[in-house]
Amino acid sequence: MEELFQRAQSGSRDAFIEWCWKYQAKIGQFGFQNGIPPALSGNYQLAVFQEFYQGLPGIKPNEADNRLWQTAISKLAAFNEKTKDAEMAVLRFEEDRQTHAAIQALAEPQRVALALVSFIKKSSEEAARITEKTEQQINNLLASAKAELTLALGMEKEGQTEKRLEFAAKSYARISLPFPEDKLFSLEEQREELLAPGKPRAMDKAGKRTAVLLAAAGLFISGVIGASFLLNDPNPNIASSTDDNTAETTTKEMVKNWQAEYDAIRESSPERLGIDSKTYEKFAYVKEADAAKKRVLGKEAIKKMENDPKKMEHEVDKLLLKIETPKGMELKFPDAFLAGEEVEAFLDNYKLKTTELIEADAEIFERHASALSQIRFNGEMSAEKLLANNDEFPEEIERLLGGLREQSLTILKHPSEDRFIMRRNMETFYANDVLNSYLLSTNHFNLMMNEPYFDEQGLLVPIEGLSHSLMMMEEALLFEERSSELYEDYLPIFMQSFWLALKGNENQPVFDQKGVVKPEYRRTWKELAMQTKNPMIYLLLPILDEMEASGWTASKSYDQLAYKDLLTALELEKDGALAEKLPYGNFVVEADRVDMNHFDSATIDQLYDSFSKTYDLKLLEGVPPLQIVLLFDYANGLEDAETMWHLLAEEEEKPELEEYKAIWRKMPALKEEAGFLEIAEDSHYRIGANVYVEPMIGFKDEQRMWRQAQTLVASDNDTWLVRTQLYEGYDLADKEAPFVKKVESLYEKFSAWHNEALLNRVSPAEIGGMYLLAREKGDTQTMMALSEGSEQEQALVAFETSQLETVFPYFKELSSLNFSVDYSYYGYMEDRIRGGLNVEVARDGSSEGYTINMVKTEKGWRMEDLIPY
């Protein structure tokens, strides 16, 4: 949006009109919300954009939004009339018409504040800047307005009024008010442009910025915006198709073909989409495309690009995408060669189309609610049965079902009500490499795919899957500028989705009948605290601590959580001021590198001598992260498992000392494997309450199987400790190696009697090796005995059958084997610890790697399943 505005300031009339269209719907709806009848809406919008344009050169891009809304407010009085009953018919529901009438009875300052915050979705702070009031004054106006509405509408509680306002907001958003773009500039101004066709439009030198803006204003006024090109009106700027220079000029034939292609797409779209023509003509995307057609195929554009037909064709390709159906957009995208901002505009247009189609389809479902309620399977309304389209349905439903592919939508059952809803079906887009290579478009994909996220009944996305959507929204909002369209669109969606995930509602209660938080909500909150960025973590950490301490029944932080707290946290993070409010937020990680070939271990020797005697963590205060890694490695070289255990952070997954010593195995020394150790500046990251840093190992032999260095955890008093991580690594090229002999010996002893006591001091890698050796020998019973409980409970025949579906190597084929654990999501994603047995087979100069899951059980480490990765 900001770049578009800057182009408009530099003299691009197309950019200005496109910028106007970005705001047109909301400006028109804002006028209606403040008493301007639909018949006067076009003139009101013209007045707003024309006055805004007059001050265009002096407006900073980051202030454009505020200035536009200030202009919109200033023009209300000139067009405000008491809305007649007939004019309120644009609102579909009687309740919304009652709410609208009550809003009109409010004093103008109350009504303006209410419209800005409740319908235009500005924050109180933004509304205060627009109206030049304080935030407290805005909040007072909102409070008094809602109190008056509660009384006028006969509501018992203000919460009921809030619901009515939510419903009204949805109805207002459906209103499509015309925008007479072709009247934006007067006929006199148009003639001035025609009299001076050679007049320069803008200056390019940065040193003449002020002159550029002043000149651009005069040029805009003299321009023709939206002048239509009529094929029957001869245009001297278009070369005849018989001219000698047809390969280098835009010809009449080209324009005729482009116009015919546009018209063909437009005429065929209603039938392809499965909707009636009357509904189609009301779509904002159709009106925007028609307006764009006037510009792209107008005299001015053709004259400008008459000698550049390739550029003209590219503009036409973008125009055709605007009028195409969603499916047509997907099919045409690869050949349109869009890049950068064009891709973002393409996705905005795709979102607009699918949103309007979702709303139109909802109205069709509503009209045929009785017939659709009979489409059931096992007593439940079935979207699958409807999509199968094997029954007799009303004609309008049949047409809609036939148009779903063209709409790029699919049908789902509403989670709380007996009705169907629509959802975008974007699988084709996910397969498009060009779109996926563009970062912003990927954000668009993930955010659009699950829309709508909620309605007046609550969440439409299952709570179990909401954490991923919230994570993507948070990440996009932190990346986006506050002035971007994506930020403005998704900020209110993010806030409401998060609120429903935390607080639920009457249809989707968070607490069960005993007052305990339901398991699915607990899991989602934990996932959000582990997988997201600082804003959600900041709000959730105290809630989780207090809830867990109370047995998931109460939390003071939960009770005090306010709706706008998430916005506050998001703003703090964007300003770089939130991290310091989180645990260990003041840790600073400086770049560091240790060359292992020239490493002097004297410092580590001294640190080990003092720490291994007392295990006093004060000795580690202020010690750089890489020094802790080297200290841990030094103790490993001395086979001092106890000192290594004391260097582990006190985390829930840290085993008892005796258990740790029982399964501890010496790792290869870093000096043997590593060429260097390195930590990048500010490379730390947060998971929940903890801050971590992962040093990088530069291996001498890059062909050796990779292993990570110890991850470090920030602890109290500027101390880094080692995260609990199990690692074992073995080279099995030598079949007489000690590890191979030990696995063979353990297998012989265990396979005879399956005595569980024999496994008490066996390491995870040794369990894995025994398992693969049992597979090699066809010993299914031993394989089952080395597996977790659910595997052991299977019938022997079923277990053997599942073996036939897996393909991974025998023990004797292995060239290397290692075991490692990732504790990242322990206790949050689930209540157990998983590890990976990584094996490698060398064949004919190449190698194949497999990972087999293992899980920590009450008995120790066991094989989780038989699926290799």
PDB file of C-alpha atoms in Angstrom, residues 629-839:
ATOM      1  CA  VAL A 629      30.490 -26.958  25.660  1.00  0.00           C
ATOM      2  CA  LEU A 630      34.215 -27.594  25.916  1.00  0.00           C
ATOM      3  CA  LEU A 631      33.946 -28.261  29.665  1.00  0.00           C
ATOM      4  CA  PHE A 632      31.218 -30.816  29.017  1.00  0.00           C
ATOM      5  CA  ASP A 633      33.391 -32.453  26.328  1.00  0.00           C
ATOM      6  CA  TYR A 634      36.406 -32.444  28.682  1.00  0.00           C
ATOM      7  CA  ALA A 635      34.423 -34.375  31.319  1.00  0.00           C
ATOM      8  CA  ASN A 636      33.281 -36.783  28.600  1.00  0.00           C
ATOM      9  CA  GLY A 637      36.892 -37.468  27.645  1.00  0.00           C
ATOM     10  CA  LEU A 638      37.637 -38.338  31.277  1.00  0.00           C
ATOM     11  CA  GLU A 639      34.482 -40.524  31.396  1.00  0.00           C
ATOM     12  CA  ASP A 640      33.254 -38.379  34.274  1.00  0.00           C
ATOM     13  CA  ALA A 641      29.502 -38.888  33.842  1.00  0.00           C
ATOM     14  CA  GLU A 642      28.721 -37.360  37.240  1.00  0.00           C
ATOM     15  CA  THR A 643      30.290 -34.008  36.401  1.00  0.00           C
ATOM     16  CA  MET A 644      28.481 -34.060  33.054  1.00  0.00           C
ATOM     17  CA  TRP A 645      25.194 -34.660  34.919  1.00  0.00           C
ATOM     18  CA  HIS A 646      25.832 -31.622  37.142  1.00  0.00           C
ATOM     19  CA  LEU A 647      26.366 -29.513  34.033  1.00  0.00           C
ATOM     20  CA  LEU A 648      22.845 -30.356  32.840  1.00  0.00           C
ATOM     21  CA  ALA A 649      20.115 -27.756  33.313  1.00  0.00           C
ATOM     22  CA  GLU A 650      17.412 -28.551  35.849  1.00  0.00           C
ATOM     23  CA  GLU A 651      14.645 -29.451  33.434  1.00  0.00           C
ATOM     24  CA  GLU A 652      11.777 -31.862  33.810  1.00  0.00           C
ATOM     25  CA  GLU A 653      13.374 -34.316  31.416  1.00  0.00           C
ATOM     26  CA  LYS A 654      16.683 -34.479  33.331  1.00  0.00           C
ATOM     27  CA  PRO A 655      17.047 -38.065  34.591  1.00  0.00           C
ATOM     28  CA  GLU A 656      18.170 -39.008  38.080  1.00  0.00           C
ATOM     29  CA  LEU A 657      21.940 -39.292  38.497  1.00  0.00           C
ATOM     30  CA  GLU A 658      21.965 -43.079  38.764  1.00  0.00           C
ATOM     31  CA  GLU A 659      19.772 -43.490  35.686  1.00  0.00           C
ATOM     32  CA  TYR A 660      22.010 -41.120  33.740  1.00  0.00           C
ATOM     33  CA  LYS A 661      25.156 -42.991  34.735  1.00  0.00           C
ATOM     34  CA  ALA A 662      23.532 -46.328  33.842  1.00  0.00           C
ATOM     35  CA  ILE A 663      22.831 -45.414  30.220  1.00  0.00           C
ATOM     36  CA  TRP A 664      25.726 -42.974  29.723  1.00  0.00           C
ATOM     37  CA  ARG A 665      28.144 -43.865  26.942  1.00  0.00           C
ATOM     38  CA  LYS A 666      31.275 -42.001  26.015  1.00  0.00           C
ATOM     39  CA  MET A 667      30.938 -39.800  22.933  1.00  0.00           C
ATOM     40  CA  PRO A 668      33.726 -39.200  20.397  1.00  0.00           C
ATOM     41  CA  ALA A 669      35.839 -36.253  21.557  1.00  0.00           C
ATOM     42  CA  LEU A 670      35.248 -32.955  19.800  1.00  0.00           C
ATOM     43  CA  LYS A 671      38.980 -32.608  19.124  1.00  0.00           C
ATOM     44  CA  GLU A 672      38.845 -35.865  17.133  1.00  0.00           C
ATOM     45  CA  GLU A 673      35.871 -34.841  14.980  1.00  0.00           C
ATOM     46  CA  ALA A 674      35.624 -31.045  14.929  1.00  0.00           C
ATOM     47  CA  GLY A 675      37.680 -28.531  13.025  1.00  0.00           C
ATOM     48  CA  PHE A 676      36.015 -25.648  14.830  1.00  0.00           C
ATOM     49  CA  LEU A 677      33.132 -24.660  17.101  1.00  0.00           C
ATOM     50  CA  GLU A 678      31.201 -21.482  16.420  1.00  0.00           C
ATOM     51  CA  ILE A 679      28.341 -19.390  17.793  1.00  0.00           C
ATOM     52  CA  ALA A 680      26.772 -16.610  15.744  1.00  0.00           C
ATOM     53  CA  GLU A 681      25.921 -13.276  17.320  1.00  0.00           C
ATOM     54  CA  ASP A 682      22.368 -13.094  18.749  1.00  0.00           C
ATOM     55  CA  SER A 683      21.728 -16.687  17.682  1.00  0.00           C
ATOM     56  CA  HIS A 684      19.757 -17.544  20.817  1.00  0.00           C
ATOM     57  CA  TYR A 685      16.099 -18.452  20.533  1.00  0.00           C
ATOM     58  CA  ARG A 686      13.197 -18.967  22.896  1.00  0.00           C
ATOM     59  CA  ILE A 687      10.935 -21.966  23.524  1.00  0.00           C
ATOM     60  CA  GLY A 688       8.441 -21.159  26.243  1.00  0.00           C
ATOM     61  CA  ALA A 689      10.163 -19.868  29.384  1.00  0.00           C
ATOM     62  CA  ASN A 690      13.618 -20.988  28.270  1.00  0.00           C
ATOM     63  CA  VAL A 691      16.272 -19.386  26.077  1.00  0.00           C
ATOM     64  CA  TYR A 692      18.623 -21.631  24.104  1.00  0.00           C
ATOM     65  CA  VAL A 693      21.701 -21.340  21.934  1.00  0.00           C
ATOM     66  CA  GLU A 694      23.058 -24.048  19.611  1.00  0.00           C
ATOM     67  CA  PRO A 695      26.778 -23.944  18.763  1.00  0.00           C
ATOM     68  CA  MET A 696      27.724 -25.197  15.320  1.00  0.00           C
ATOM     69  CA  ILE A 697      30.328 -27.904  14.751  1.00  0.00           C
ATOM     70  CA  GLY A 698      32.539 -27.717  11.681  1.00  0.00           C
ATOM     71  CA  PHE A 699      33.488 -31.350  11.089  1.00  0.00           C
ATOM     72  CA  LYS A 700      36.874 -32.364   9.737  1.00  0.00           C
ATOM     73  CA  ASP A 701      35.269 -35.152   7.741  1.00  0.00           C
ATOM     74  CA  GLU A 702      32.062 -33.876   6.150  1.00  0.00           C
ATOM     75  CA  GLN A 703      31.141 -37.400   5.091  1.00  0.00           C
ATOM     76  CA  ARG A 704      30.754 -38.547   8.672  1.00  0.00           C
ATOM     77  CA  MET A 705      27.268 -38.737  10.059  1.00  0.00           C
ATOM     78  CA  TRP A 706      26.272 -35.362  11.473  1.00  0.00           C
ATOM     79  CA  ARG A 707      25.713 -34.753  15.158  1.00  0.00           C
ATOM     80  CA  GLN A 708      24.906 -31.498  16.903  1.00  0.00           C
ATOM     81  CA  ALA A 709      26.849 -29.844  19.666  1.00  0.00           C
ATOM     82  CA  GLN A 710      25.304 -29.570  23.084  1.00  0.00           C
ATOM     83  CA  THR A 711      22.407 -27.108  23.172  1.00  0.00           C
ATOM     84  CA  LEU A 712      22.830 -24.641  26.015  1.00  0.00           C
ATOM     85  CA  VAL A 713      20.071 -23.310  28.271  1.00  0.00           C
ATOM     86  CA  ALA A 714      20.092 -19.887  29.914  1.00  0.00           C
ATOM     87  CA  SER A 715      19.967 -20.207  33.702  1.00  0.00           C
ATOM     88  CA  ASP A 716      20.019 -17.812  36.632  1.00  0.00           C
ATOM     89  CA  ASN A 717      22.930 -15.441  37.321  1.00  0.00           C
ATOM     90  CA  ASP A 718      24.192 -15.209  33.743  1.00  0.00           C
ATOM     91  CA  THR A 719      24.918 -18.931  33.610  1.00  0.00           C
ATOM     92  CA  TRP A 720      24.663 -21.282  30.647  1.00  0.00           C
ATOM     93  CA  LEU A 721      24.038 -24.989  31.314  1.00  0.00           C
ATOM     94  CA  VAL A 722      23.761 -27.978  29.005  1.00  0.00           C
ATOM     95  CA  ARG A 723      20.362 -29.150  27.873  1.00  0.00           C
ATOM     96  CA  THR A 724      19.608 -32.802  28.621  1.00  0.00           C
ATOM     97  CA  GLN A 725      20.526 -34.525  25.385  1.00  0.00           C
ATOM     98  CA  LEU A 726      21.427 -38.151  24.889  1.00  0.00           C
ATOM     99  CA  TYR A 727      23.771 -38.935  22.053  1.00  0.00           C
ATOM    100  CA  GLU A 728      25.584 -42.061  21.019  1.00  0.00           C
ATOM    101  CA  GLY A 729      27.501 -42.540  17.790  1.00  0.00           C
ATOM    102  CA  TYR A 730      29.251 -45.653  16.445  1.00  0.00           C
ATOM    103  CA  ASP A 731      31.230 -46.508  13.319  1.00  0.00           C
ATOM    104  CA  LEU A 732      30.204 -50.042  12.329  1.00  0.00           C
ATOM    105  CA  ALA A 733      32.435 -50.489   9.286  1.00  0.00           C
ATOM    106  CA  ASP A 734      34.586 -52.793  11.438  1.00  0.00           C
ATOM    107  CA  LYS A 735      32.352 -55.749  12.288  1.00  0.00           C
ATOM    108  CA  GLU A 736      34.708 -56.603  15.145  1.00  0.00           C
ATOM    109  CA  ALA A 737      34.163 -53.183  16.781  1.00  0.00           C
ATOM    110  CA  PRO A 738      33.352 -53.246  20.543  1.00  0.00           C
ATOM    111  CA  PHE A 739      29.817 -51.933  19.972  1.00  0.00           C
ATOM    112  CA  VAL A 740      29.028 -54.709  17.488  1.00  0.00           C
ATOM    113  CA  LYS A 741      30.305 -57.375  19.877  1.00  0.00           C
ATOM    114  CA  LYS A 742      28.375 -55.893  22.791  1.00  0.00           C
ATOM    115  CA  VAL A 743      25.077 -55.842  20.829  1.00  0.00           C
ATOM    116  CA  GLU A 744      25.594 -59.457  19.774  1.00  0.00           C
ATOM    117  CA  SER A 745      26.287 -60.488  23.374  1.00  0.00           C
ATOM    118  CA  LEU A 746      23.261 -58.593  24.743  1.00  0.00           C
ATOM    119  CA  TYR A 747      21.027 -60.139  22.105  1.00  0.00           C
ATOM    120  CA  GLU A 748      22.138 -63.674  22.919  1.00  0.00           C
ATOM    121  CA  LYS A 749      21.416 -63.165  26.636  1.00  0.00           C
ATOM    122  CA  PHE A 750      18.086 -61.357  26.218  1.00  0.00           C
ATOM    123  CA  SER A 751      16.581 -63.448  23.419  1.00  0.00           C
ATOM    124  CA  ALA A 752      16.841 -66.621  25.502  1.00  0.00           C
ATOM    125  CA  TRP A 753      14.460 -65.557  28.311  1.00  0.00           C
ATOM    126  CA  HIS A 754      13.404 -61.932  27.569  1.00  0.00           C
ATOM    127  CA  ASN A 755      14.422 -60.968  31.083  1.00  0.00           C
ATOM    128  CA  GLU A 756      13.601 -57.237  31.406  1.00  0.00           C
ATOM    129  CA  ALA A 757      16.175 -56.831  34.200  1.00  0.00           C
ATOM    130  CA  LEU A 758      18.948 -57.339  31.636  1.00  0.00           C
ATOM    131  CA  LEU A 759      17.888 -54.101  29.907  1.00  0.00           C
ATOM    132  CA  ASN A 760      18.152 -51.831  32.955  1.00  0.00           C
ATOM    133  CA  ARG A 761      21.667 -50.646  32.124  1.00  0.00           C
ATOM    134  CA  VAL A 762      21.422 -50.938  28.344  1.00  0.00           C
ATOM    135  CA  SER A 763      21.684 -47.697  26.354  1.00  0.00           C
ATOM    136  CA  PRO A 764      19.117 -46.621  23.715  1.00  0.00           C
ATOM    137  CA  ALA A 765      21.545 -47.257  20.839  1.00  0.00           C
ATOM    138  CA  GLU A 766      22.200 -50.768  22.168  1.00  0.00           C
ATOM    139  CA  ILE A 767      18.425 -51.425  22.383  1.00  0.00           C
ATOM    140  CA  GLY A 768      18.136 -50.287  18.757  1.00  0.00           C
ATOM    141  CA  GLY A 769      21.030 -52.468  17.667  1.00  0.00           C
ATOM    142  CA  MET A 770      19.511 -55.525  19.416  1.00  0.00           C
ATOM    143  CA  TYR A 771      16.195 -54.825  17.696  1.00  0.00           C
ATOM    144  CA  LEU A 772      17.766 -54.695  14.222  1.00  0.00           C
ATOM    145  CA  LEU A 773      19.765 -57.843  14.948  1.00  0.00           C
ATOM    146  CA  ALA A 774      16.555 -59.618  15.991  1.00  0.00           C
ATOM    147  CA  ARG A 775      14.962 -58.476  12.709  1.00  0.00           C
ATOM    148  CA  GLU A 776      17.936 -59.853  10.800  1.00  0.00           C
ATOM    149  CA  LYS A 777      17.451 -63.236  12.489  1.00  0.00           C
ATOM    150  CA  GLY A 778      13.674 -63.234  12.005  1.00  0.00           C
ATOM    151  CA  ASP A 779      13.159 -63.208  15.782  1.00  0.00           C
ATOM    152  CA  THR A 780       9.763 -61.489  15.929  1.00  0.00           C
ATOM    153  CA  GLN A 781       9.164 -62.252  19.610  1.00  0.00           C
ATOM    154  CA  THR A 782      12.383 -60.495  20.671  1.00  0.00           C
ATOM    155  CA  MET A 783      11.506 -57.535  18.455  1.00  0.00           C
ATOM    156  CA  MET A 784       8.139 -57.286  20.228  1.00  0.00           C
ATOM    157  CA  ALA A 785       9.823 -57.549  23.634  1.00  0.00           C
ATOM    158  CA  LEU A 786      12.069 -54.588  22.721  1.00  0.00           C
ATOM    159  CA  SER A 787       9.078 -52.487  21.626  1.00  0.00           C
ATOM    160  CA  GLU A 788       6.791 -50.204  23.624  1.00  0.00           C
ATOM    161  CA  GLY A 789       3.667 -51.595  25.275  1.00  0.00           C
ATOM    162  CA  SER A 790       1.231 -50.922  22.431  1.00  0.00           C
ATOM    163  CA  GLU A 791       3.447 -52.909  20.064  1.00  0.00           C
ATOM    164  CA  GLN A 792       3.746 -55.779  22.537  1.00  0.00           C
ATOM    165  CA  GLU A 793      -0.018 -55.980  22.885  1.00  0.00           C
ATOM    166  CA  GLN A 794      -0.476 -56.876  19.223  1.00  0.00           C
ATOM    167  CA  ALA A 795      -1.081 -60.437  18.163  1.00  0.00           C
ATOM    168  CA  LEU A 796       2.113 -62.059  16.899  1.00  0.00           C
ATOM    169  CA  VAL A 797       0.621 -62.532  13.416  1.00  0.00           C
ATOM    170  CA  ALA A 798      -0.377 -58.851  13.202  1.00  0.00           C
ATOM    171  CA  PHE A 799       3.105 -57.784  14.295  1.00  0.00           C
ATOM    172  CA  GLU A 800       4.728 -60.029  11.699  1.00  0.00           C
ATOM    173  CA  THR A 801       2.398 -58.661   9.021  1.00  0.00           C
ATOM    174  CA  SER A 802       3.361 -55.096   9.868  1.00  0.00           C
ATOM    175  CA  GLN A 803       7.016 -56.105   9.435  1.00  0.00           C
ATOM    176  CA  LEU A 804       6.381 -56.928   5.799  1.00  0.00           C
ATOM    177  CA  GLU A 805       5.331 -53.305   5.182  1.00  0.00           C
ATOM    178  CA  THR A 806       8.668 -51.849   6.351  1.00  0.00           C
ATOM    179  CA  VAL A 807      11.963 -51.642   4.541  1.00  0.00           C
ATOM    180  CA  PHE A 808      15.052 -50.859   6.571  1.00  0.00           C
ATOM    181  CA  PRO A 809      18.401 -52.626   6.879  1.00  0.00           C
ATOM    182  CA  TYR A 810      19.626 -55.552   8.919  1.00  0.00           C
ATOM    183  CA  PHE A 811      22.197 -54.965  11.649  1.00  0.00           C
ATOM    184  CA  LYS A 812      25.016 -56.559   9.646  1.00  0.00           C
ATOM    185  CA  GLU A 813      24.471 -54.081   6.784  1.00  0.00           C
ATOM    186  CA  LEU A 814      24.978 -50.956   8.888  1.00  0.00           C
ATOM    187  CA  SER A 815      27.987 -48.716   8.299  1.00  0.00           C
ATOM    188  CA  SER A 816      27.102 -46.386  11.187  1.00  0.00           C
ATOM    189  CA  LEU A 817      24.519 -46.013  13.946  1.00  0.00           C
ATOM    190  CA  ASN A 818      23.690 -43.185  16.292  1.00  0.00           C
ATOM    191  CA  PHE A 819      20.958 -42.205  18.691  1.00  0.00           C
ATOM    192  CA  SER A 820      19.811 -38.704  19.666  1.00  0.00           C
ATOM    193  CA  VAL A 821      16.918 -37.072  21.502  1.00  0.00           C
ATOM    194  CA  ASP A 822      15.062 -33.849  20.833  1.00  0.00           C
ATOM    195  CA  TYR A 823      13.450 -32.573  24.013  1.00  0.00           C
ATOM    196  CA  SER A 824      12.071 -29.422  22.391  1.00  0.00           C
ATOM    197  CA  TYR A 825       8.417 -30.165  22.945  1.00  0.00           C
ATOM    198  CA  TYR A 826       8.550 -32.537  25.873  1.00  0.00           C
ATOM    199  CA  GLY A 827       5.702 -31.956  28.311  1.00  0.00           C
ATOM    200  CA  TYR A 828       3.945 -29.588  25.918  1.00  0.00           C
ATOM    201  CA  MET A 829       3.142 -31.566  22.807  1.00  0.00           C
ATOM    202  CA  GLU A 830       2.749 -34.772  24.790  1.00  0.00           C
ATOM    203  CA  ASP A 831       3.813 -36.337  28.078  1.00  0.00           C
ATOM    204  CA  ARG A 832       6.665 -38.540  26.894  1.00  0.00           C
ATOM    205  CA  ILE A 833      10.109 -38.293  25.367  1.00  0.00           C
ATOM    206  CA  ARG A 834      10.962 -39.507  21.888  1.00  0.00           C
ATOM    207  CA  GLY A 835      14.318 -40.234  20.306  1.00  0.00           C
ATOM    208  CA  GLY A 836      15.620 -41.216  16.891  1.00  0.00           C
ATOM    209  CA  LEU A 837      17.759 -44.211  15.983  1.00  0.00           C
ATOM    210  CA  ASN A 838      19.681 -43.045  12.916  1.00  0.00           C
ATOM    211  CA  VAL A 839      21.298 -45.770  10.843  1.00  0.00           C
TER     212      VAL A 839
END
